[in-house]
XYZ file of C-alpha atoms in Angstrom:
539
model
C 11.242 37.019 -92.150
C 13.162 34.488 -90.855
C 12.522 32.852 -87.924
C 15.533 32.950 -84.869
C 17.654 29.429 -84.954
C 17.375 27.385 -82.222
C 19.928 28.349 -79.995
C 18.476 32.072 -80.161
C 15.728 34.082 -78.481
C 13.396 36.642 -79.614
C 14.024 39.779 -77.794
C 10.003 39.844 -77.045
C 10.305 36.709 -75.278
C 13.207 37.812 -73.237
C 11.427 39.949 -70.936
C 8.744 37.406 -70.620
C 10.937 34.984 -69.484
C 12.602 37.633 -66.733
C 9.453 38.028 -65.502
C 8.380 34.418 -65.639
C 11.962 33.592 -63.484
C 10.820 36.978 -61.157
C 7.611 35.808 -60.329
C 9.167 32.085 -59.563
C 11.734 33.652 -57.365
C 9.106 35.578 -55.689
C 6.938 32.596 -54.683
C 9.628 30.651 -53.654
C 10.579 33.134 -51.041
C 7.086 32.916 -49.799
C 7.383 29.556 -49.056
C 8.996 27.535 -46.366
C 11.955 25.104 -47.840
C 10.182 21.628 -48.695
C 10.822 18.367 -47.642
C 12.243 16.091 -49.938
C 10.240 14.804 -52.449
C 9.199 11.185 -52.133
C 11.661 9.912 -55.065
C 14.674 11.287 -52.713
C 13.005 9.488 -49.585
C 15.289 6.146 -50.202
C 18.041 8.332 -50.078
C 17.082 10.738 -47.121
C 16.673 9.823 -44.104
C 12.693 10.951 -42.873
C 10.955 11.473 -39.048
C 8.143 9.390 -40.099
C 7.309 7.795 -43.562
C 3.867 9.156 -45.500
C 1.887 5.383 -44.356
C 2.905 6.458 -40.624
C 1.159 9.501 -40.974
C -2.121 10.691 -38.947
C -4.217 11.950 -41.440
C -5.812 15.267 -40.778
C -9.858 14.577 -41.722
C -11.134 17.812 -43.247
C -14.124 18.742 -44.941
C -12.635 20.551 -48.176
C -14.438 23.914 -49.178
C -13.576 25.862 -52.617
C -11.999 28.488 -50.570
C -9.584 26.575 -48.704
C -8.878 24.422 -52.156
C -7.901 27.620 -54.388
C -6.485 29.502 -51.595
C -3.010 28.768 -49.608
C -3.512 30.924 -46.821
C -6.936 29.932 -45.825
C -6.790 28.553 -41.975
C -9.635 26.462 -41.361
C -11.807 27.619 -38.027
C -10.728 25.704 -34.918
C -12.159 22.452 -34.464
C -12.494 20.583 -31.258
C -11.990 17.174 -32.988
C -8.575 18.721 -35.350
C -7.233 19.265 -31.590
C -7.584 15.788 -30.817
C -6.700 14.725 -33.878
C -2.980 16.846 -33.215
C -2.979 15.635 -29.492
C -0.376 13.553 -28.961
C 3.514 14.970 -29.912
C 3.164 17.459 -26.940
C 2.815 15.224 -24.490
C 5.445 13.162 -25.611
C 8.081 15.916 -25.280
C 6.490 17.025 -21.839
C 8.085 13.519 -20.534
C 11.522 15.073 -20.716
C 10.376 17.558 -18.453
C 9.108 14.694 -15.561
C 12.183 12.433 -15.947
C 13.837 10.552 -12.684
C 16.146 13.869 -12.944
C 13.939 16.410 -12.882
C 11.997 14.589 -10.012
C 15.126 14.519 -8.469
C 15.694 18.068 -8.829
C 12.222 18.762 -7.134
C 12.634 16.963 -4.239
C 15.590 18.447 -3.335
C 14.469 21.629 -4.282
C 11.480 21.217 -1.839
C 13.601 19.972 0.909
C 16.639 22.520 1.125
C 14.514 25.581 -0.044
C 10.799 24.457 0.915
C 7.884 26.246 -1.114
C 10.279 29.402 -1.814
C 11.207 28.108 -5.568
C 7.919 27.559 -6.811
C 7.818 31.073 -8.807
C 10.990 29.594 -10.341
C 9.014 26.178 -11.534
C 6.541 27.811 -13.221
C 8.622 30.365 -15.087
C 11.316 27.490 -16.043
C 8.397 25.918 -17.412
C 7.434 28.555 -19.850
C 10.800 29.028 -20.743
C 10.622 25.534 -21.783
C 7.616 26.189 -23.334
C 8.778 29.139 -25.679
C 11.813 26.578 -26.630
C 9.691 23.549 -27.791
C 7.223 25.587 -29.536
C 9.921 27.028 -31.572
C 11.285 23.378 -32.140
C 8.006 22.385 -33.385
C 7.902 25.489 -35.233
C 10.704 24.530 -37.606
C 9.425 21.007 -37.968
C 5.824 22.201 -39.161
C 7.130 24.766 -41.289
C 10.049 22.832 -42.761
C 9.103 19.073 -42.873
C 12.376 17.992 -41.495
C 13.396 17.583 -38.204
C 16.797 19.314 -36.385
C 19.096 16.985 -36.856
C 18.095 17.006 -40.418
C 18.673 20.637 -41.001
C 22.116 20.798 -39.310
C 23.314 18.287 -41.684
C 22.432 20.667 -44.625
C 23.230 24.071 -42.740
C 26.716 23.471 -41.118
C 30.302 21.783 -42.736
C 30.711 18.183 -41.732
C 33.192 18.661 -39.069
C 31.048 20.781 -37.265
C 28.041 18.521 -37.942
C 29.333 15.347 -36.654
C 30.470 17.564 -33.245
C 27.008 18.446 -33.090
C 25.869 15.032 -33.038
C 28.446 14.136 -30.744
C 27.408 16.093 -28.125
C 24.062 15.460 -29.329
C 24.476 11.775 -28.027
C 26.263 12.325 -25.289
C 23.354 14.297 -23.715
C 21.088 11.553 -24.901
C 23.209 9.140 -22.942
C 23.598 11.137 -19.798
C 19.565 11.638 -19.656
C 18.986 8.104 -20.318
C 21.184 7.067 -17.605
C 19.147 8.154 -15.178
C 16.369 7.961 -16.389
C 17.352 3.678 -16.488
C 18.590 3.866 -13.032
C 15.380 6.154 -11.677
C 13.535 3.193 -13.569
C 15.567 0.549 -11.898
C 15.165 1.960 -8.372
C 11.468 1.921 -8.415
C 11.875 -1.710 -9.720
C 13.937 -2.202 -6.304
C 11.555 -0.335 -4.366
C 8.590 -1.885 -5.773
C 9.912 -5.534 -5.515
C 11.177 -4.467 -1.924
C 15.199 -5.351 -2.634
C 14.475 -8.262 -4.641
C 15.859 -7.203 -7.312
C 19.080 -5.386 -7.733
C 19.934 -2.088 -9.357
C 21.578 -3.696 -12.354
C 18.391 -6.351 -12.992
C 16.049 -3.374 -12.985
C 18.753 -1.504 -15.478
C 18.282 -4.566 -17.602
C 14.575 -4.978 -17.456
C 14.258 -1.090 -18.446
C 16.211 -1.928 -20.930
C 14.451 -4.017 -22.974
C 11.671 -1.327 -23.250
C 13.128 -0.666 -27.164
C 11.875 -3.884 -27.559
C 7.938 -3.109 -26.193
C 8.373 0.661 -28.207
C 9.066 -1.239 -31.721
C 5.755 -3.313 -30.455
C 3.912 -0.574 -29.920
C 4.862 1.454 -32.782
C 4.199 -1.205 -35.359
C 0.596 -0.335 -33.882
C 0.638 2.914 -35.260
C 1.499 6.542 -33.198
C -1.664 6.647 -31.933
C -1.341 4.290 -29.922
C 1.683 4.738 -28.693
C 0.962 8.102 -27.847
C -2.090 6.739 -25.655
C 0.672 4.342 -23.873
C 2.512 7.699 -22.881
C -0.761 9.419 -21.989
C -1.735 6.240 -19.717
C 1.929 6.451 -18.070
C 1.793 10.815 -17.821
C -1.955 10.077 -15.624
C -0.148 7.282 -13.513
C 2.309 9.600 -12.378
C -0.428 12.560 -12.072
C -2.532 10.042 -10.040
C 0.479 8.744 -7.850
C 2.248 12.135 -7.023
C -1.137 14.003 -6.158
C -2.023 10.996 -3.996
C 0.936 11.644 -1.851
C 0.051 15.192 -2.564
C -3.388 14.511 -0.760
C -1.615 12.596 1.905
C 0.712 14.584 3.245
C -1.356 18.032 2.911
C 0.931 20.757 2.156
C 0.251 24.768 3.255
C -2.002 25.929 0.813
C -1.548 29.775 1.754
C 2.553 28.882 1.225
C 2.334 26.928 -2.031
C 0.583 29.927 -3.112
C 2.969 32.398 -1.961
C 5.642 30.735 -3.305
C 4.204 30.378 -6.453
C 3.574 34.063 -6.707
C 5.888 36.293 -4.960
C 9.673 35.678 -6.205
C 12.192 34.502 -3.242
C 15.710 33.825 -3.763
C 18.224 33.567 -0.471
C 21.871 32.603 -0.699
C 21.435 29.318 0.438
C 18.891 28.300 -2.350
C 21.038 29.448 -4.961
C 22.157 25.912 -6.153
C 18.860 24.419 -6.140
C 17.691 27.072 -7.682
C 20.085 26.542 -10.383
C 18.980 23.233 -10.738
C 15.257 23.981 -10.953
C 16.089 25.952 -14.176
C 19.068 23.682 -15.256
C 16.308 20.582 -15.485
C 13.947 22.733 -17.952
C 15.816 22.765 -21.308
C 16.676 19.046 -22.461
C 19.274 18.916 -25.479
C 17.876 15.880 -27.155
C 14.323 16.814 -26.051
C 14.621 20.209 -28.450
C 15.685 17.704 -31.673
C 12.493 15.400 -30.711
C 9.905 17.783 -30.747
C 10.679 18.536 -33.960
C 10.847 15.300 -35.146
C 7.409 14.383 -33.623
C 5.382 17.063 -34.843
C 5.715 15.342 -38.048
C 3.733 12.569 -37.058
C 0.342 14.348 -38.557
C -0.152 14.254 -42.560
C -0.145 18.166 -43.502
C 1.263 19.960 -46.895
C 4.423 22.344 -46.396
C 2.437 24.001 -49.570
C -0.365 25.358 -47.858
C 0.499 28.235 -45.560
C -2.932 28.025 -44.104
C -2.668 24.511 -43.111
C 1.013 25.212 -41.320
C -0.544 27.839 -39.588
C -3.581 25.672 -38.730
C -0.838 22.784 -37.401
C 1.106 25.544 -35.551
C -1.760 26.624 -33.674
C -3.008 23.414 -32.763
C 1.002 22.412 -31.494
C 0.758 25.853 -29.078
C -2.608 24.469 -27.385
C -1.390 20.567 -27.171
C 2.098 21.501 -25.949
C 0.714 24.004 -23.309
C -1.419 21.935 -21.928
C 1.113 18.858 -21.841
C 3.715 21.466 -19.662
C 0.985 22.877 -17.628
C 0.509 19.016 -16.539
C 4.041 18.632 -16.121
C 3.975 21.604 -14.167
C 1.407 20.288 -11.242
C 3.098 17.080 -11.389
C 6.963 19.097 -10.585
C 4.843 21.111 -7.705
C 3.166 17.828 -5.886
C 7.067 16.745 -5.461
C 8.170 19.914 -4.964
C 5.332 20.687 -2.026
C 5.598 17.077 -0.741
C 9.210 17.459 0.203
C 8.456 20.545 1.060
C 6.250 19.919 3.656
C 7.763 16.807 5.063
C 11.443 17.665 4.943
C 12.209 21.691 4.912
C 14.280 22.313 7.682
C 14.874 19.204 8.826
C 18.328 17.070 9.825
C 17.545 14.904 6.654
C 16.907 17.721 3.954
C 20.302 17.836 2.962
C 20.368 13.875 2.470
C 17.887 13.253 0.609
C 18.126 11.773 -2.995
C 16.197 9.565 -5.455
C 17.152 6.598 -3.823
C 16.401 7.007 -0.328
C 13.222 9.228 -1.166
C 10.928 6.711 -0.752
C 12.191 5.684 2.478
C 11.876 9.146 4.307
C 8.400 9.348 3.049
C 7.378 5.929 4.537
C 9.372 6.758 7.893
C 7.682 10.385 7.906
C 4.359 9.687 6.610
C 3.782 6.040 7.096
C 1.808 3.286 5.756
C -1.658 4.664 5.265
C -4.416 2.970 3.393
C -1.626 2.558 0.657
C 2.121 2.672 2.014
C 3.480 5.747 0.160
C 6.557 4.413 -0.262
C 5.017 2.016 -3.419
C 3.022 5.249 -4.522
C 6.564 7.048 -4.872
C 7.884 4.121 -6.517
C 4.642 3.424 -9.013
C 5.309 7.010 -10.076
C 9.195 7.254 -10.318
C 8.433 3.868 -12.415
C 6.060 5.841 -14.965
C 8.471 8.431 -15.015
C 11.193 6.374 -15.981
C 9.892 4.193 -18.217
C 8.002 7.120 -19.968
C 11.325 8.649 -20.492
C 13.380 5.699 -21.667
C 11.233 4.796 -24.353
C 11.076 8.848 -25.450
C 14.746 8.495 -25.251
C 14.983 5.742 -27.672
C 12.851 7.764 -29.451
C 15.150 10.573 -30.080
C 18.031 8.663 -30.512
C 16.564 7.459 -33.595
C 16.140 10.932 -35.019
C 19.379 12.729 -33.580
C 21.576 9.380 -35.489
C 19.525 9.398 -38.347
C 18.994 13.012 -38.618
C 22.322 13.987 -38.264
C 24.008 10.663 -40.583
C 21.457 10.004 -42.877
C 21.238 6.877 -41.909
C 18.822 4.725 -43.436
C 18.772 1.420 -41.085
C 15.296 -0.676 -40.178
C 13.478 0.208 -37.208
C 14.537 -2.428 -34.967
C 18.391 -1.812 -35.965
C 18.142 1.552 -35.478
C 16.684 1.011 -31.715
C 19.168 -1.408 -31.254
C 21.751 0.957 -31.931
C 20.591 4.031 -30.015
C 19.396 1.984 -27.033
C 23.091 0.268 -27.042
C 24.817 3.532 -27.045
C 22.935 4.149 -23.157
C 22.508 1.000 -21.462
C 26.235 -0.578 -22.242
C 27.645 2.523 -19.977
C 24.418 2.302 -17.674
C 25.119 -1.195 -16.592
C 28.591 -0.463 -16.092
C 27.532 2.548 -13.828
C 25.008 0.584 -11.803
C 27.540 -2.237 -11.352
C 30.431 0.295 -10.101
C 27.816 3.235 -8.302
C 25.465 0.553 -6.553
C 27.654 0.631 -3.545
C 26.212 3.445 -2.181
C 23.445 6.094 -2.055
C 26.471 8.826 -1.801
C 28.348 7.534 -5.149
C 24.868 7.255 -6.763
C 23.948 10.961 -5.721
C 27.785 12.044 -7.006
C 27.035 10.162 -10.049
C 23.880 12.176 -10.397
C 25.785 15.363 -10.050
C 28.137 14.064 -13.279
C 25.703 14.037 -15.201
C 23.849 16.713 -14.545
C 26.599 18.380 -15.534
C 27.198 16.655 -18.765
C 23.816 17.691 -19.845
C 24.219 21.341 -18.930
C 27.414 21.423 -21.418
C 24.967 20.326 -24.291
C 22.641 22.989 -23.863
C 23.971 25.591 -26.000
C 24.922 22.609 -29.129
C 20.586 22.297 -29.276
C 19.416 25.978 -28.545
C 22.055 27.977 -30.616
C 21.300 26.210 -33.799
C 17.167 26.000 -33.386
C 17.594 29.944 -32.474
C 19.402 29.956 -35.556
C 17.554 28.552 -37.983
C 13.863 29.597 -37.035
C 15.485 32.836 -37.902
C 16.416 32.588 -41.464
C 14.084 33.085 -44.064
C 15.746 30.667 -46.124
C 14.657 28.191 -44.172
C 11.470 28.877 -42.761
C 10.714 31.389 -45.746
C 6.854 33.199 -44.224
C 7.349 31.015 -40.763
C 10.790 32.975 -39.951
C 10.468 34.584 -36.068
C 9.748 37.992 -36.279
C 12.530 40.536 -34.273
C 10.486 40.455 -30.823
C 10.316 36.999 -30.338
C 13.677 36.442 -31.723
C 15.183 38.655 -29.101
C 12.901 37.317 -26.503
C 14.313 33.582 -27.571
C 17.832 34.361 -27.300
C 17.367 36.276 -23.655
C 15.925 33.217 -22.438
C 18.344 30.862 -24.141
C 21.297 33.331 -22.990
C 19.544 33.264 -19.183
C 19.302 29.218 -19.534
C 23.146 29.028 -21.007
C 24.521 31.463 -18.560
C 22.961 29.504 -15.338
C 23.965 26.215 -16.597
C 27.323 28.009 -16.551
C 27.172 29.182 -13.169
C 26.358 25.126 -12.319
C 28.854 24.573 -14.323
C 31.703 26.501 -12.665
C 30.440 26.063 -8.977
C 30.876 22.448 -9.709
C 34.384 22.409 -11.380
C 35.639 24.837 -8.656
C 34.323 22.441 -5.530
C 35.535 18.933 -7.495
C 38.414 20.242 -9.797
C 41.827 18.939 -7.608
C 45.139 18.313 -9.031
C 47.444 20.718 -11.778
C 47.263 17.902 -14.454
C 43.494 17.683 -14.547
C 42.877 21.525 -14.073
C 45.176 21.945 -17.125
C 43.153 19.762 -19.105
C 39.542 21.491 -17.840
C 41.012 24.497 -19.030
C 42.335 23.795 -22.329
C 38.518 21.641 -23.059
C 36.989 25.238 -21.842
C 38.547 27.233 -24.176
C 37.939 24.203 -27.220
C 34.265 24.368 -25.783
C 33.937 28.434 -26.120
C 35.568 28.456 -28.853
C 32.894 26.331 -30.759
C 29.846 28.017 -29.186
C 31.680 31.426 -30.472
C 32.164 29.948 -34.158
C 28.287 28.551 -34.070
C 26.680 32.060 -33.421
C 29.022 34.042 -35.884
C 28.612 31.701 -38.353
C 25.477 31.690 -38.198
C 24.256 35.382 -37.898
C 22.772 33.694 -34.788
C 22.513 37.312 -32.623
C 19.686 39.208 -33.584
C 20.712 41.598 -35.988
C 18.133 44.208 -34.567
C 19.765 44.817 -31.122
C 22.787 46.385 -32.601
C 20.987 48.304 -35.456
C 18.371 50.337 -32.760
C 21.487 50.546 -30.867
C 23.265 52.493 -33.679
C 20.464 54.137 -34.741
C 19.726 55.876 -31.666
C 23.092 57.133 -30.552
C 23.375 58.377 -34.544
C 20.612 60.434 -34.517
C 21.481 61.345 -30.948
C 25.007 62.898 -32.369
C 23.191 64.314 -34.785
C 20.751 66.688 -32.886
């Protein structure tokens, strides 16, 4: 009997070959999508290259060599060994603004918001593990997956707004920097010589990194317990109501006069380019996409880090909050009180002391800023790169990203250092421009940690996916509520109104084509929904 030609197959080996191709398919779907392979790394763009890597020590066994899903049993030493990208991303949440945010918070509403903190905080929390969810599960970062999952018009929107959050953060997080440089140097030096000096901070993060991430991860964990030392010094000084601060941490007050700040409290939580980072930075520690186990192992060891880095951030937020609190609630000067005359009340209230509180507010707003620039930086790298596939050297690419902030920032503190009121109003602005971004970083991370195409075994499960997108609905709809109050009070003139209105609709519009192109909604919501009035028509 002949044998088949070449071009021919047996019909035996045709249903070997079916199942072969089944049982392919079949794994794949088990699997998160990989990273790149490192031939393609010259030609995509990568978070961190395999010699940058911290190398997770284990002690291999034959059960966690021949099996994928084994997840080694905790390890005190793995912890520390994954310390490092949490705390990092907890800066975002201590920045000049959000200090900003507390004062005022603690001076208009006093010790009533507190509840507020905390929960803003685990909102934040749920967000930024998800974000480090897709990078452990994926091996790319945000930015990287929006290039692949969405056309390139709406891509390169996404990075637009993308770096215009980045530059609205990093302005004040410069000028908080450059007014603890004044206050520190008492008037010395300017506002726009302390913007410069902060600005050549890329310069001391391309030092440091050529060190390795370790250590710069132990310069942000030096500047984190700075500001943890400074603001629970004043903390200790000024002695807040301890029966209060507990009270308003636990029983949920909102009046109608709190409303904005309360808005703000929650407004601070959820940082656009702070949701591409984390992702980005989780990548920093050497594990294989092809072990399930090991993702798992990573993912658990991200959920302790990154609590413990917000529940920090968290005491730090309440020793402003309960500072102001104390000193300023219901006072003549509660309603005047910003970043840059801060340090001022507190010396006229509290006085010199063993250590004039006015340089302990302005040691701490100095961590906090230059912690925060440098993360900045940071994330600029990965949002441009990310989102361009850009492949530039590491001092070119810092050059770039920390251009694209400080060129407006020195114009600002040229024009704005006039007054405190035009720096406050300034303050405002961009508060506002950040709030805008929100929904451009949450709607695609809710988006993509949902498909299994993606994140194949690592996919959120219906629960958590609905519990996601009511927080990231609650977040979007009270930056909206900032967002109107604030156009309704500084809105003036037909011309300009026009123009707010036809950018509304452009702005809706988008958000509207992002979910429903996505799937984004949970699927599950409508279903039950259906479901049960079905099966109620038919009884």
């Amino acid at each position: 009997m002949n044998s088949p030609n070449r071009g021919e197959e047996s019909p035996k080996e045709e249903p070997d070959r079916d199942k072969d191709a089944a049982e392919e398919s079949e794994s794949k779907s088990l699997l998160p999508s990989q990273s790149p392979s490192p031939s393609s790394d010259d030609e995509n763009e990568v978070a961190f290259e395999s010699r940058e890597k911290v190398v997770i020590v284990d002690l291999e066994t034959p059960e966690s060599i021949l099996n994928v899903d084994y997840v080694p049993p905790f390890s005190w030493k793995k912890l520390w060994l994954f310390t490092g990208p949490g705390f990092l991303m907890s800066i975002a949440f201590l920045d000049p603004g959000n200090l900003e945010g507390d004062l005022q918070a603690g001076a208009i509403a006093g010790y009533s918001l507190l509840w507020l903190l905390m929960w803003a905080t685990v909102m934040g929390l749920l967000i930024q593990l998800l974000s480090a969810r897709v990078g452990v599960a994926t091996g790319r970062h945000l930015a990287e997956l929006c290039r692949e999952e969405y056309p390139t018009w709406a891509r390169l929107v996404l990075w637009f707004m993308a770096e215009l959050a980045l530059i609205g953060a990093d302005i004040q997080e410069v000028i908080g920097s450059a007014i603890a440089i004044q206050i520190l140097s008492n008037g010395a030096l300017p506002l726009w010589a302390g913007v410069l000096i902060t600005a050549s901070d890329c310069f001391v993060f391309l030092f440091l990194e050529n060190y390795g991430v370790r250590k710069l991860e132990a310069v942000f964990a030096v500047l984190i317990a700075t500001m943890a030392l400074a603001f629970a010094w004043m903390f200790g000084d000024t002695k807040p109501n301890g029966k209060e601060l507990l009270i308003g941490i636990l029983v949920p007050r909102l009046g109608s006069k709190t409303i904005r700040q309360a808005v703000g409290v929650v407004g601070c939580v959820i940082m656009p380019h702070n949701v591409f980072l984390h992702s980005a930075l989780v990548q920093s520690r050497d594990i294989d996409p092809k072990k399930r186990g090991r993702v798992q192992e990573a993912l658990n060891y991200y959920t302790i880090e990154s609590s413990v880095a917000l529940l920090v951030s968290f005491m730090i937020n309440l020793f402003v909050t309960t500072v102001f609190a104390k000193g300023f609630y219901g006072t003549k000067q509660a309603n005047n009180i910003g970043l840059v005359n801060a340090g001022q009340y507190l010396e006229e209230k509290y006085g010199g002391g063993l250590f004039p509180i006015l340089y302990i507010w302005g040691i701490g707003l100095l961590a906090a800023g230059q912690s925060s620039t440098i993360t900045g930086t940071y994330a600029g790298q990965f949002i441009m790169g990310g989102f361009l596939n850009l492949r530039l050297k590491k001092w070119l690419r810092a050059l770039i990203t920390r251009s694209f902030a400080i060129v407006p920032t020195i114009v600002v503190a040229l024009v704005f250092n006039t007054s405190e009121a035009s720096l406050d109003i300034l303050n405002e602005w961009l508060n506002v421009l950040q709030s805008i971004q929100i929904p451009f970083a949450l709607i695609p991370l809710l988006t993509l940690v949902s498909k299994e195409h993606v994140m194949g075994v690592f996919r959120i499960g219906p629960t958590l996916e609905k519990l996601a997108w009511t927080v990231a609905a609650l977040v979007i709809v009270i930056n909206g509520y900032l967002l109107l109050d604030f156009f309704v009070s500084e809105v003036k003139g037909l011309l300009f109104g026009l123009f707010i209105c036809i950018w509304t609709a452009a702005y809706i519009a988008f958000i509207v084509y992002l979910i429903s192109r996505g799937g984004a909604l949970p699927s599950t919501w409508f279903s039950i929904e259906l479901s049960k009035r079905f099966s109620a028509n038919g009884t």
